[in-house]
PDB file of N, CA and C and ligand atoms in Angstrom:
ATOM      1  N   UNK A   1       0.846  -1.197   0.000  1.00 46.00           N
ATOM      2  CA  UNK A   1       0.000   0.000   0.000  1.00 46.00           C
ATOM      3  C   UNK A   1       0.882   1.249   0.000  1.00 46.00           C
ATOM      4  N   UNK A   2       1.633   1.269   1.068  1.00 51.00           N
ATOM      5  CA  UNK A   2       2.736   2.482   1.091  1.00 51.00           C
ATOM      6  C   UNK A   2       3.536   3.026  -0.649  1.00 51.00           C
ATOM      7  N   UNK A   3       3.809   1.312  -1.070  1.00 53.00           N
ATOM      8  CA  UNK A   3       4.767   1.857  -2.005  1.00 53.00           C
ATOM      9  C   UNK A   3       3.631   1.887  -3.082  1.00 53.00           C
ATOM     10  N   UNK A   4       2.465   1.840  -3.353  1.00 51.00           N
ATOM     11  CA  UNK A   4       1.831   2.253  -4.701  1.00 51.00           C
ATOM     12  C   UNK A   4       1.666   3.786  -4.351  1.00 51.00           C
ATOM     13  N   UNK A   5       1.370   4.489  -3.125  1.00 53.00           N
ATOM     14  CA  UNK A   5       1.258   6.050  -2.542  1.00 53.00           C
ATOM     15  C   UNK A   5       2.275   6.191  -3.210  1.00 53.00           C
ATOM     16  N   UNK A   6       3.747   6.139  -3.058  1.00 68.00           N
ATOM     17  CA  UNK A   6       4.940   6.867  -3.039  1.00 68.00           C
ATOM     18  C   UNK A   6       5.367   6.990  -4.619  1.00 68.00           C
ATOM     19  N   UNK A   7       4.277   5.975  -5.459  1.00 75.00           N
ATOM     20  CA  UNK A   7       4.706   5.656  -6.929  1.00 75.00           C
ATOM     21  C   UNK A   7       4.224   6.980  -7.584  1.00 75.00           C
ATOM     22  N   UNK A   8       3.478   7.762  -6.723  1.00 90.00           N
ATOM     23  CA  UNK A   8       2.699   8.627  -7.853  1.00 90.00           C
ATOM     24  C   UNK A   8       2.206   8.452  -8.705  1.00 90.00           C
ATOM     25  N   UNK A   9       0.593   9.220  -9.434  1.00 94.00           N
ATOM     26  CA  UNK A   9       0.350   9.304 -10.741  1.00 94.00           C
ATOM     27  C   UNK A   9       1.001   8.723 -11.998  1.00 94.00           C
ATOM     28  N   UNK A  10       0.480   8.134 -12.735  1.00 96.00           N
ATOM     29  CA  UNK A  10       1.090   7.751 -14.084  1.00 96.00           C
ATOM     30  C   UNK A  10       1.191   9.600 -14.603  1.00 96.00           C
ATOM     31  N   UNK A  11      -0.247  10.117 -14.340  1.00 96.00           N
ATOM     32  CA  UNK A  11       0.016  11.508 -15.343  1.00 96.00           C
ATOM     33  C   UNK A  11       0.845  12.518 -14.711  1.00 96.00           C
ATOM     34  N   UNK A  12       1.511  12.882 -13.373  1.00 94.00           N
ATOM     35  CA  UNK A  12       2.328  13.559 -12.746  1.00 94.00           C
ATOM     36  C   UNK A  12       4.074  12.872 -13.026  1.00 94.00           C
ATOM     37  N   UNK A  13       4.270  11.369 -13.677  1.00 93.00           N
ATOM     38  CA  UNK A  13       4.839  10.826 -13.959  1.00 93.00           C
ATOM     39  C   UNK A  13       5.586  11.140 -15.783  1.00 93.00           C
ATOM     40  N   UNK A  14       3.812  11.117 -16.326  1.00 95.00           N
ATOM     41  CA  UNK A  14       3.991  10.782 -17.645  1.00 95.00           C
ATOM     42  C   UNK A  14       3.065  11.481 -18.394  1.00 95.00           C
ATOM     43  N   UNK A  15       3.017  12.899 -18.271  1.00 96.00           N
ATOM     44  CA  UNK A  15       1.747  14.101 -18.483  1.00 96.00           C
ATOM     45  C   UNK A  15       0.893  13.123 -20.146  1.00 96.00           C
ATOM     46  N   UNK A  16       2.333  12.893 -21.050  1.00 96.00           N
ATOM     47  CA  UNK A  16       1.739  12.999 -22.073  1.00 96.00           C
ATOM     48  C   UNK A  16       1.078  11.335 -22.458  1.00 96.00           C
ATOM     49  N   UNK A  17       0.522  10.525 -21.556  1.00 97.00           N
ATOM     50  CA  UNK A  17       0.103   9.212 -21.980  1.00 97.00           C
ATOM     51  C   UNK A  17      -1.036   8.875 -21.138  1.00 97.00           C
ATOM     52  N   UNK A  18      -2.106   8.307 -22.475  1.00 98.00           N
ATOM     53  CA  UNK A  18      -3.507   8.443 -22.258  1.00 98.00           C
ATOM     54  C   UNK A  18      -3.892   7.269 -21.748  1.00 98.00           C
ATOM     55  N   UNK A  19      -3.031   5.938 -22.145  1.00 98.00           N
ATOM     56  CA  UNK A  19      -3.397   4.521 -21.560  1.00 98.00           C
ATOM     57  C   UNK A  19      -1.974   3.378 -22.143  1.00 98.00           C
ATOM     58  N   UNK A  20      -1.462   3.029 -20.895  1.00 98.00           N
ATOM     59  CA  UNK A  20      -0.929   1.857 -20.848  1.00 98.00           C
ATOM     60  C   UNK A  20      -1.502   0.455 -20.697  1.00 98.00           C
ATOM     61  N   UNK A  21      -1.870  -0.372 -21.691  1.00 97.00           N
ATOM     62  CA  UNK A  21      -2.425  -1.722 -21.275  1.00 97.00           C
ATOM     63  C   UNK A  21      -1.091  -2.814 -21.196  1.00 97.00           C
ATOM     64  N   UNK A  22      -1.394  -3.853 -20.498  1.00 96.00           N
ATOM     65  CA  UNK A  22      -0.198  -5.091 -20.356  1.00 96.00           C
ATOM     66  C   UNK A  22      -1.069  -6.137 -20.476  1.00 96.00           C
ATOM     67  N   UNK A  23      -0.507  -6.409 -21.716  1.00 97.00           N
ATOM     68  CA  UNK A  23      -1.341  -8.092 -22.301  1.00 97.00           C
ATOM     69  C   UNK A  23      -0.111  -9.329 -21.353  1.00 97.00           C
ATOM     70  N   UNK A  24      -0.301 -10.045 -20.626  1.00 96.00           N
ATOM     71  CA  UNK A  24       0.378 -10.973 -20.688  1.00 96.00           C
ATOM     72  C   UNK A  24      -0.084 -12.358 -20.647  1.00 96.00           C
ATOM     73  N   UNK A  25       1.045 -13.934 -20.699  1.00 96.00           N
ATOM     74  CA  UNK A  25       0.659 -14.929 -20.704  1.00 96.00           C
ATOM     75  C   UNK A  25       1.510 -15.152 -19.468  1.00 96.00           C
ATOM     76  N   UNK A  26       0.693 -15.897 -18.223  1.00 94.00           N
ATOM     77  CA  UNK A  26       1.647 -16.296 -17.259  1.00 94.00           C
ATOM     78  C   UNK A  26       1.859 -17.691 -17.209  1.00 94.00           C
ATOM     79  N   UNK A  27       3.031 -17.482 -16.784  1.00 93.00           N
ATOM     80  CA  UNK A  27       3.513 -19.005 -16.656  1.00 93.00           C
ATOM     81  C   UNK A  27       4.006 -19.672 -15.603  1.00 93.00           C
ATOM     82  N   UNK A  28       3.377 -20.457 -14.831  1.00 90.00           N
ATOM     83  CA  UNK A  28       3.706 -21.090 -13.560  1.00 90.00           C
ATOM     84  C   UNK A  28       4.379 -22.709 -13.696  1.00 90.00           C
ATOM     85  N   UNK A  29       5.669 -22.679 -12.982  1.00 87.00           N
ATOM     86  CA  UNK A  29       5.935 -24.031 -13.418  1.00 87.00           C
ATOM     87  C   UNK A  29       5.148 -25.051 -12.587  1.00 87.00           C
ATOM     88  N   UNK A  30       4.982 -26.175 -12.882  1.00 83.00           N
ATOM     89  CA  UNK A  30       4.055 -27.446 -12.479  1.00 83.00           C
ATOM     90  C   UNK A  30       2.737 -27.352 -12.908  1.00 83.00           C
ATOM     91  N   UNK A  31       2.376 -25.990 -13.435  1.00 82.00           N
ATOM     92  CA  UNK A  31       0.869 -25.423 -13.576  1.00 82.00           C
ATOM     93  C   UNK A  31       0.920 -25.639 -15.680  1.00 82.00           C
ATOM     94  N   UNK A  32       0.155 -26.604 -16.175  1.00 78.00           N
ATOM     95  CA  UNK A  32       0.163 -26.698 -17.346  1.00 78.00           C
ATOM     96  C   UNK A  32      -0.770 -25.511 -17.745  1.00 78.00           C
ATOM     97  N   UNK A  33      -1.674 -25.625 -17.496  1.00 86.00           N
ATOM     98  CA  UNK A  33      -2.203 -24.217 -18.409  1.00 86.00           C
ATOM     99  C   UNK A  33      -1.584 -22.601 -17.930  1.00 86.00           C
ATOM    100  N   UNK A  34      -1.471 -22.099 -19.100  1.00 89.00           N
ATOM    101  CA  UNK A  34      -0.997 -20.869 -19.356  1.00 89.00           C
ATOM    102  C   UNK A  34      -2.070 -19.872 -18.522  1.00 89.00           C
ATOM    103  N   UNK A  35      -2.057 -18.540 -18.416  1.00 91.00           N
ATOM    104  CA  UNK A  35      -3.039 -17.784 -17.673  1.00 91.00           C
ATOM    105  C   UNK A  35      -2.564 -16.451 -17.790  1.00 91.00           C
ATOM    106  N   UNK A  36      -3.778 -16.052 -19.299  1.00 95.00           N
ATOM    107  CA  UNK A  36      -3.794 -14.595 -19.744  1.00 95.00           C
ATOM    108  C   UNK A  36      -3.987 -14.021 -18.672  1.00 95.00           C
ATOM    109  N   UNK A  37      -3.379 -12.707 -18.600  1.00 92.00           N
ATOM    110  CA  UNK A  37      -4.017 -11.607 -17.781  1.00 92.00           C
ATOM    111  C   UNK A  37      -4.011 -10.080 -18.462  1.00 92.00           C
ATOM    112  N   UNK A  38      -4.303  -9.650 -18.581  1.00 94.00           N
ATOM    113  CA  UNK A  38      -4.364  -7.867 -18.393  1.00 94.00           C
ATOM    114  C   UNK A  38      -4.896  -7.259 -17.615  1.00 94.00           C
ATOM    115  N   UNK A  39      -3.419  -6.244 -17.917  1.00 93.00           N
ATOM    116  CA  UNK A  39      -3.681  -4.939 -16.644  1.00 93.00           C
ATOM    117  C   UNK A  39      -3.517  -3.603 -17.623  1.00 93.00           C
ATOM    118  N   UNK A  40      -4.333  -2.803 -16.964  1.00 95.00           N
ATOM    119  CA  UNK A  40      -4.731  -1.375 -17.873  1.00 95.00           C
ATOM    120  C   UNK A  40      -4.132  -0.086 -16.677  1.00 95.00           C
ATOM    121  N   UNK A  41      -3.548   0.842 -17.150  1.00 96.00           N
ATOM    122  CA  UNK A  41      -3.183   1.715 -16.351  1.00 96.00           C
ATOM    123  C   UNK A  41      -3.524   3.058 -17.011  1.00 96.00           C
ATOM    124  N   UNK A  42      -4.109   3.833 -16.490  1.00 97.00           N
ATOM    125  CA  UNK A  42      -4.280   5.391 -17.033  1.00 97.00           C
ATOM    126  C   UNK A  42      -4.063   6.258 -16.017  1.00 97.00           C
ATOM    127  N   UNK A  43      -4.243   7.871 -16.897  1.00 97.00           N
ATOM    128  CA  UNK A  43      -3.399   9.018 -16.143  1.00 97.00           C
ATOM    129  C   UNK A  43      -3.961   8.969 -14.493  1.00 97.00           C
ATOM    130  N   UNK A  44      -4.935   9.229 -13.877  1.00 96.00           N
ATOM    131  CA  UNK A  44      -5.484   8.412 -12.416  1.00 96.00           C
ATOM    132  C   UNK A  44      -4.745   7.098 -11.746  1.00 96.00           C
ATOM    133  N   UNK A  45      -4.349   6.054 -12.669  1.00 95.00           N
ATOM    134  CA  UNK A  45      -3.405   4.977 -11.485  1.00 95.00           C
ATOM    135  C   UNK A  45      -2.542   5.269 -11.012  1.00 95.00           C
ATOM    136  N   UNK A  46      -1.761   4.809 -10.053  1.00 92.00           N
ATOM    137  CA  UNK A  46      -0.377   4.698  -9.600  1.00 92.00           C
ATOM    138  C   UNK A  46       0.674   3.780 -10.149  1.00 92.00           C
ATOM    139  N   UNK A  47       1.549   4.957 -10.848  1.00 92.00           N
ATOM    140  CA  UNK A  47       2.614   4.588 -11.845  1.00 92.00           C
ATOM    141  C   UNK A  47       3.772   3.520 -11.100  1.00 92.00           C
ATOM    142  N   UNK A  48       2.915   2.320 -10.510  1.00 90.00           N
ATOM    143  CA  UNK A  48       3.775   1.121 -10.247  1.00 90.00           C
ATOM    144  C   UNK A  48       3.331   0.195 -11.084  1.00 90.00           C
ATOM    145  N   UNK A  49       4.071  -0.073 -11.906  1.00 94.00           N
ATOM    146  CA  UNK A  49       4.226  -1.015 -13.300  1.00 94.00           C
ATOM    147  C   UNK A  49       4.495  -2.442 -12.462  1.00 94.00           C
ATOM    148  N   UNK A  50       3.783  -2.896 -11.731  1.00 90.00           N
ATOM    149  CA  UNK A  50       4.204  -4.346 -10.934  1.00 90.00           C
ATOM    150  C   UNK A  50       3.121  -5.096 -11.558  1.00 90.00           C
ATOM    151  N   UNK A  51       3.456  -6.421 -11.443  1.00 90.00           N
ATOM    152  CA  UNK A  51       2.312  -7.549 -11.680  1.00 90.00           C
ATOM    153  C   UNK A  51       3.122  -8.663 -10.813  1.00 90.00           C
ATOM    154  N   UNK A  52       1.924  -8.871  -9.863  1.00 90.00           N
ATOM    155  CA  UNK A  52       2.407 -10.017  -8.750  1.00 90.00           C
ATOM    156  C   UNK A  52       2.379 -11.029  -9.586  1.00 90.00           C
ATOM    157  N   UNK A  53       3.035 -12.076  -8.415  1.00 92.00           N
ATOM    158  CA  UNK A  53       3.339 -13.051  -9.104  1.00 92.00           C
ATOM    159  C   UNK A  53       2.673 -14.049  -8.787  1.00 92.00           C
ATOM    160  N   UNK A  54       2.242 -15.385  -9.249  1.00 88.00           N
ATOM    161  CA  UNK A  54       0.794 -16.249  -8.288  1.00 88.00           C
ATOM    162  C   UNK A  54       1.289 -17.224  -7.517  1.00 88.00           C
ATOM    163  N   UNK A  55       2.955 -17.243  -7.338  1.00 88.00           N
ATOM    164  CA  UNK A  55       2.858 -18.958  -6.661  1.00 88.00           C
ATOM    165  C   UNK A  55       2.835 -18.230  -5.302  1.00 88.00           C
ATOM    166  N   UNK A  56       1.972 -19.558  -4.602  1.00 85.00           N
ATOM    167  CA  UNK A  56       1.673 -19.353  -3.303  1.00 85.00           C
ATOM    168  C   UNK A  56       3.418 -18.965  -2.443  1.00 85.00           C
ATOM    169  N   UNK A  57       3.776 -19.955  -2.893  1.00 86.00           N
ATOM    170  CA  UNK A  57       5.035 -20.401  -2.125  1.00 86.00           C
ATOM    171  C   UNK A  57       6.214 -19.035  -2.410  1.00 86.00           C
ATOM    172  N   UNK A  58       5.664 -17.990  -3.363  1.00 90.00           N
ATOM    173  CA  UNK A  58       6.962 -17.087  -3.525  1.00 90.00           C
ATOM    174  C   UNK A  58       6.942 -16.009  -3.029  1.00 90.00           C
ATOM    175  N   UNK A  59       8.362 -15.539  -2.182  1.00 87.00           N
ATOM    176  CA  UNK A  59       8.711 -14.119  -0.883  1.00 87.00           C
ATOM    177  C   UNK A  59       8.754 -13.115  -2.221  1.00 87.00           C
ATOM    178  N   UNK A  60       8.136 -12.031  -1.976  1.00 86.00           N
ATOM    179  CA  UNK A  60       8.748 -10.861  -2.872  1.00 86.00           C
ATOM    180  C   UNK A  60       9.028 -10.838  -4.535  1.00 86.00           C
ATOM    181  N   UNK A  61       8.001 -12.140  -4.702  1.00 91.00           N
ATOM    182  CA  UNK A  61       7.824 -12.087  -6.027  1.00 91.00           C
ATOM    183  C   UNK A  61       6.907 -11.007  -6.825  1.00 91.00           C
ATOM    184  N   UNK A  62       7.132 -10.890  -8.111  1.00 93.00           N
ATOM    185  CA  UNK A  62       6.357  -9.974  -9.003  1.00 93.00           C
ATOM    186  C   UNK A  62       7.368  -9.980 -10.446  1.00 93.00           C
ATOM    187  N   UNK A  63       6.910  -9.030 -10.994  1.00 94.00           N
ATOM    188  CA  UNK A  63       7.524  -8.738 -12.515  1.00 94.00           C
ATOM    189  C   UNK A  63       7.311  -7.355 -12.331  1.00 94.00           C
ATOM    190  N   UNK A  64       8.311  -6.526 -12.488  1.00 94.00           N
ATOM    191  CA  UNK A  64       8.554  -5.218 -12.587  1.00 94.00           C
ATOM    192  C   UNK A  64       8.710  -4.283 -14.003  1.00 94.00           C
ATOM    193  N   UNK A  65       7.494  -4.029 -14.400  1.00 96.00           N
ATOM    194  CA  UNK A  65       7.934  -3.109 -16.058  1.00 96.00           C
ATOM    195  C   UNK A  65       7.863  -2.093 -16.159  1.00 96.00           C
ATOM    196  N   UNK A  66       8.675  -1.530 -15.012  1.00 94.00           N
ATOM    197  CA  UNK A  66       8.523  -0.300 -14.639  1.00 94.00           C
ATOM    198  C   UNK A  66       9.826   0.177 -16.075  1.00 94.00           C
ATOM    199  N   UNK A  67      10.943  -0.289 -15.933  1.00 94.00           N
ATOM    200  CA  UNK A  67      11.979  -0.264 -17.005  1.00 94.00           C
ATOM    201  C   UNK A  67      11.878   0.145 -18.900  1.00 94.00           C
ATOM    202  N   UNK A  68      10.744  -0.789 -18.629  1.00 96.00           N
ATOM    203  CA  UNK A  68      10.128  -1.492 -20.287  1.00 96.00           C
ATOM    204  C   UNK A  68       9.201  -0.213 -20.824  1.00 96.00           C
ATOM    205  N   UNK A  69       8.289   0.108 -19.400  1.00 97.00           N
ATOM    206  CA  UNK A  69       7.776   1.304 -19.849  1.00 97.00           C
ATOM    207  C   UNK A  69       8.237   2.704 -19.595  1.00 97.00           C
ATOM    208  N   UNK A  70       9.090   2.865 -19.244  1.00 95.00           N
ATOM    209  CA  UNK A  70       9.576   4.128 -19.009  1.00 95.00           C
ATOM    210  C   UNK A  70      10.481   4.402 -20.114  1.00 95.00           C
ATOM    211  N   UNK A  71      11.121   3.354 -20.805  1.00 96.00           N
ATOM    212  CA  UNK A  71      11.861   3.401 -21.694  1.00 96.00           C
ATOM    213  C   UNK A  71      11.086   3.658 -23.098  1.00 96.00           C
ATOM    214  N   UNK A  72       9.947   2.864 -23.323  1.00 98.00           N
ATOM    215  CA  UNK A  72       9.140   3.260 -24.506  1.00 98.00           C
ATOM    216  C   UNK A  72       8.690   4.413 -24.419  1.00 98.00           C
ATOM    217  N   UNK A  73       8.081   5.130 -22.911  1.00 97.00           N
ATOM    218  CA  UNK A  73       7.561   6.583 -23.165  1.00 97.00           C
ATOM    219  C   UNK A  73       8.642   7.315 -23.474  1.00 97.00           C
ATOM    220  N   UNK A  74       9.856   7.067 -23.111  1.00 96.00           N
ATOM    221  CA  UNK A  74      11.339   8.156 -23.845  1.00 96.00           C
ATOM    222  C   UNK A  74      11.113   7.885 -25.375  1.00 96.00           C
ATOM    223  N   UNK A  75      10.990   6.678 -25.570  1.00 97.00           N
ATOM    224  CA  UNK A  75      11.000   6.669 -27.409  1.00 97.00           C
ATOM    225  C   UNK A  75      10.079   7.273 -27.916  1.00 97.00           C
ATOM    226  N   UNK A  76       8.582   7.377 -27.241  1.00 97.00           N
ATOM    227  CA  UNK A  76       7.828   7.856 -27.872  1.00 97.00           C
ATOM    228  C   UNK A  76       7.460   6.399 -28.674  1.00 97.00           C
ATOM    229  N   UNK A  77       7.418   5.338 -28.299  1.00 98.00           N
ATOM    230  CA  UNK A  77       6.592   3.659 -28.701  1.00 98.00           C
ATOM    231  C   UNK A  77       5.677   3.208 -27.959  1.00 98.00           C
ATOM    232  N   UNK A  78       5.343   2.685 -29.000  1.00 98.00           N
ATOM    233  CA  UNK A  78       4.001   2.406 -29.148  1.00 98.00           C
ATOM    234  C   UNK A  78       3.404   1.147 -28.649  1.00 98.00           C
ATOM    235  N   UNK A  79       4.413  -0.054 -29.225  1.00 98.00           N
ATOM    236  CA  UNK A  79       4.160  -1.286 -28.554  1.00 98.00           C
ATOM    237  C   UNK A  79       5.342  -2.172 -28.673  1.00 98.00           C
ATOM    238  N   UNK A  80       5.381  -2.977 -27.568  1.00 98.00           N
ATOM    239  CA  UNK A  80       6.915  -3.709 -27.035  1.00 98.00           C
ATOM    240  C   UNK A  80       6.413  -4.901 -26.545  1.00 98.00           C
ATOM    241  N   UNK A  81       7.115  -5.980 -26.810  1.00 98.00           N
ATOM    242  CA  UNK A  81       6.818  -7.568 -26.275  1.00 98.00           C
ATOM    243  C   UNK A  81       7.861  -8.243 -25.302  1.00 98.00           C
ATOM    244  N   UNK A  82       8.341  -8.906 -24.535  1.00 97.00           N
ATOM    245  CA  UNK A  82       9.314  -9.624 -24.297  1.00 97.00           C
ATOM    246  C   UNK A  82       9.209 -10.537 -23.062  1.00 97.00           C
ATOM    247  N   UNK A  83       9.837 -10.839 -22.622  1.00 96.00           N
ATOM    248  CA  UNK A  83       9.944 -12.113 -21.582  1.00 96.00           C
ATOM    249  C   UNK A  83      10.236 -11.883 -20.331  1.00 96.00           C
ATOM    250  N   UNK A  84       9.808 -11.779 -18.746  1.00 95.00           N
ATOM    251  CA  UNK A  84      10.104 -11.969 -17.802  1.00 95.00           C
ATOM    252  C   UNK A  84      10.002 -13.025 -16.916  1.00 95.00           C
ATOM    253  N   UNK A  85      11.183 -13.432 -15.685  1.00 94.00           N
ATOM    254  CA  UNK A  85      11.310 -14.116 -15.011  1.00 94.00           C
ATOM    255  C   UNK A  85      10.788 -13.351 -13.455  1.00 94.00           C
ATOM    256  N   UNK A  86      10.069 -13.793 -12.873  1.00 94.00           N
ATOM    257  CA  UNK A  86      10.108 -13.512 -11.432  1.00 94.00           C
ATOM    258  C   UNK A  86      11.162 -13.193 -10.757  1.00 94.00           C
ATOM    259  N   UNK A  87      11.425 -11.834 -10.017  1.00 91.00           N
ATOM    260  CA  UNK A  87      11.684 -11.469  -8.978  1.00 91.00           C
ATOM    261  C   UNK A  87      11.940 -12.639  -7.788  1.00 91.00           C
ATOM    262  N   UNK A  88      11.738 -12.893  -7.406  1.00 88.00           N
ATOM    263  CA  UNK A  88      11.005 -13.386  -6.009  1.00 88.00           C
ATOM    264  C   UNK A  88      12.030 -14.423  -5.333  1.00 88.00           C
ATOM    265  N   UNK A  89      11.989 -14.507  -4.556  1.00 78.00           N
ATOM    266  CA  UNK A  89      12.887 -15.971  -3.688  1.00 78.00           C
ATOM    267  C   UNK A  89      11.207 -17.023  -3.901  1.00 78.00           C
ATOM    268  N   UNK A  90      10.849 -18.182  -5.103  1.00 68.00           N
ATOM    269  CA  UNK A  90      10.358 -18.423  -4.468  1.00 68.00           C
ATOM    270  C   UNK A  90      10.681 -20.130  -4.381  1.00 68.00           C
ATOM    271  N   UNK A  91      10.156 -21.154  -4.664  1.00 69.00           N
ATOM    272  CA  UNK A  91      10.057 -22.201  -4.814  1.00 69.00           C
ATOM    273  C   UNK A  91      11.648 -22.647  -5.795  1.00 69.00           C
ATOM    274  N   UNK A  92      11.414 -22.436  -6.977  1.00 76.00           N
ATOM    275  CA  UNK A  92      12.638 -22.354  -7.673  1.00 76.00           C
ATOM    276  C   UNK A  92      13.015 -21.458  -8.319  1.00 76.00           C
ATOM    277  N   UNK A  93      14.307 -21.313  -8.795  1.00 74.00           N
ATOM    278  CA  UNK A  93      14.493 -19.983 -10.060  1.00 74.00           C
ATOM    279  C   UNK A  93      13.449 -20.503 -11.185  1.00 74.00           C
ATOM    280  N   UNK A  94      13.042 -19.698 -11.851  1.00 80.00           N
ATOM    281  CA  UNK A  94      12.016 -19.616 -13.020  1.00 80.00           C
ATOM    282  C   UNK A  94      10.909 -20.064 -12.770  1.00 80.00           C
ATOM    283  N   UNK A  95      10.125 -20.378 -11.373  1.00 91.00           N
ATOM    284  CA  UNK A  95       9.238 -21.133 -10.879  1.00 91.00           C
ATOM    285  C   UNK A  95       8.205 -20.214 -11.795  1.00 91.00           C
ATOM    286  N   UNK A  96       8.007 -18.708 -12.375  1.00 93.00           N
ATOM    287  CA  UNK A  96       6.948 -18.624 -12.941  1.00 93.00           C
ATOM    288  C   UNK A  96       7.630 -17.473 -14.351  1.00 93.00           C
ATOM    289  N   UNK A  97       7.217 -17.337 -14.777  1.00 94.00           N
ATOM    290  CA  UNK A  97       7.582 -16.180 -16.354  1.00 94.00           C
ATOM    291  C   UNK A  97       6.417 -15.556 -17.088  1.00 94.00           C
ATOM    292  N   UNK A  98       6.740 -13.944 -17.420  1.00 95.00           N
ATOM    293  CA  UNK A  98       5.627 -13.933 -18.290  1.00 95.00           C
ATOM    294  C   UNK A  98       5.980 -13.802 -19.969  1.00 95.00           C
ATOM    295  N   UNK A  99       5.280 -14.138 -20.498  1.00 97.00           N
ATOM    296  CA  UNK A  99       5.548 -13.288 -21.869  1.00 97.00           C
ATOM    297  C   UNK A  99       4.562 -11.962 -22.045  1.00 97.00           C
ATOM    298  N   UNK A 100       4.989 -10.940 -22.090  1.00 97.00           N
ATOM    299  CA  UNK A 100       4.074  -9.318 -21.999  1.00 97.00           C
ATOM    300  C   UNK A 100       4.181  -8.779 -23.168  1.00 97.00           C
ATOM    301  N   UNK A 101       3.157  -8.176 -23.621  1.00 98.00           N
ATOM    302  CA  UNK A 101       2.417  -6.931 -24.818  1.00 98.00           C
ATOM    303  C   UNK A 101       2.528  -6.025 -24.059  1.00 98.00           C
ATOM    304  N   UNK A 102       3.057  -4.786 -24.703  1.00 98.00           N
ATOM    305  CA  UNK A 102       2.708  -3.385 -24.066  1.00 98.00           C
ATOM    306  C   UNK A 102       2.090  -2.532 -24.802  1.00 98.00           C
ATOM    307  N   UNK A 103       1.050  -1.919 -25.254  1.00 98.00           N
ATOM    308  CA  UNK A 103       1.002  -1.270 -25.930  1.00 98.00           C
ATOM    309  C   UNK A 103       0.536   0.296 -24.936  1.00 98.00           C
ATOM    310  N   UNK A 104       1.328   1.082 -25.558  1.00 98.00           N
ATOM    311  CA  UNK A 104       1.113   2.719 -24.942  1.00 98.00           C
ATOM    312  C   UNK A 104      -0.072   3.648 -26.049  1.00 98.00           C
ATOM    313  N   UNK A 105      -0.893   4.065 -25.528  1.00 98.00           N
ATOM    314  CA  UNK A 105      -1.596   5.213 -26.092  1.00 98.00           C
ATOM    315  C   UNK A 105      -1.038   6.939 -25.390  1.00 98.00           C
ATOM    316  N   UNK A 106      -0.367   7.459 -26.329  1.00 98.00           N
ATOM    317  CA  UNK A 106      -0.149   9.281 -25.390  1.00 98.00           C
ATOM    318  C   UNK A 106      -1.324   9.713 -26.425  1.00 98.00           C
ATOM    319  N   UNK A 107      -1.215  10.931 -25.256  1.00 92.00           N
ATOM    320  CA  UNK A 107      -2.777  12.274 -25.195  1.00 92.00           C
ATOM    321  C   UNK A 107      -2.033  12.937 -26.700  1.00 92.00           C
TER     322      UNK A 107
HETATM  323 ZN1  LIG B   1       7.431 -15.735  -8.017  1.00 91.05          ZN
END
């Protein structure tokens, strides 16, 4: 709770962008089916680009695109794909991964 407060605004962040969506596919190991998710962020959210992570068993897990998108709003792009591994101490290394869509809309 503290650290989504301290994240500030996406639009005090990022005046000029109207909607960030995050398409992803998650991937849990031992877990055969895959598990779409999206998350939508606009100028009103709090510019913490996190997506937890689902295994029960993992400390301080998540996926952080805070990087991915801060870097496309410098380019001025539009849409970006690529691969993450969990953060987290949890069960094992790679115990979960996503593959992520980004696509940015600016004002
Ligand atoms: Zn994890």
């Amino acid at each position: 709770m503290q650290k989504k407060l301290d994240a500030g605004f996406v639009s005090a962040h990022f005046p000029e962008v109207a909607s960030i969506g995050i398409s992803m596919i998650y991937n849990q190991r031992g877990i055969a089916k895959a598990l779409p998710r999206t998350v939508n962020f606009f100028p009103g959210s709090s510019a913490l680009f996190r997506v937890n992570c689902l295994s029960k068993e993992c400390v301080d897990g998540g996926f952080d695109l805070t990087q991915v998108i801060t870097a496309m709003i410098a380019n001025h792009s539009e849409s970006a794909k690529g691969d993450l591994n969990c953060e987290g101490n949890g069960p094992s290394a790679g115990h979960s991964t996503i593959a992520y869509e980004v696509a940015i809309q600016y004002a």
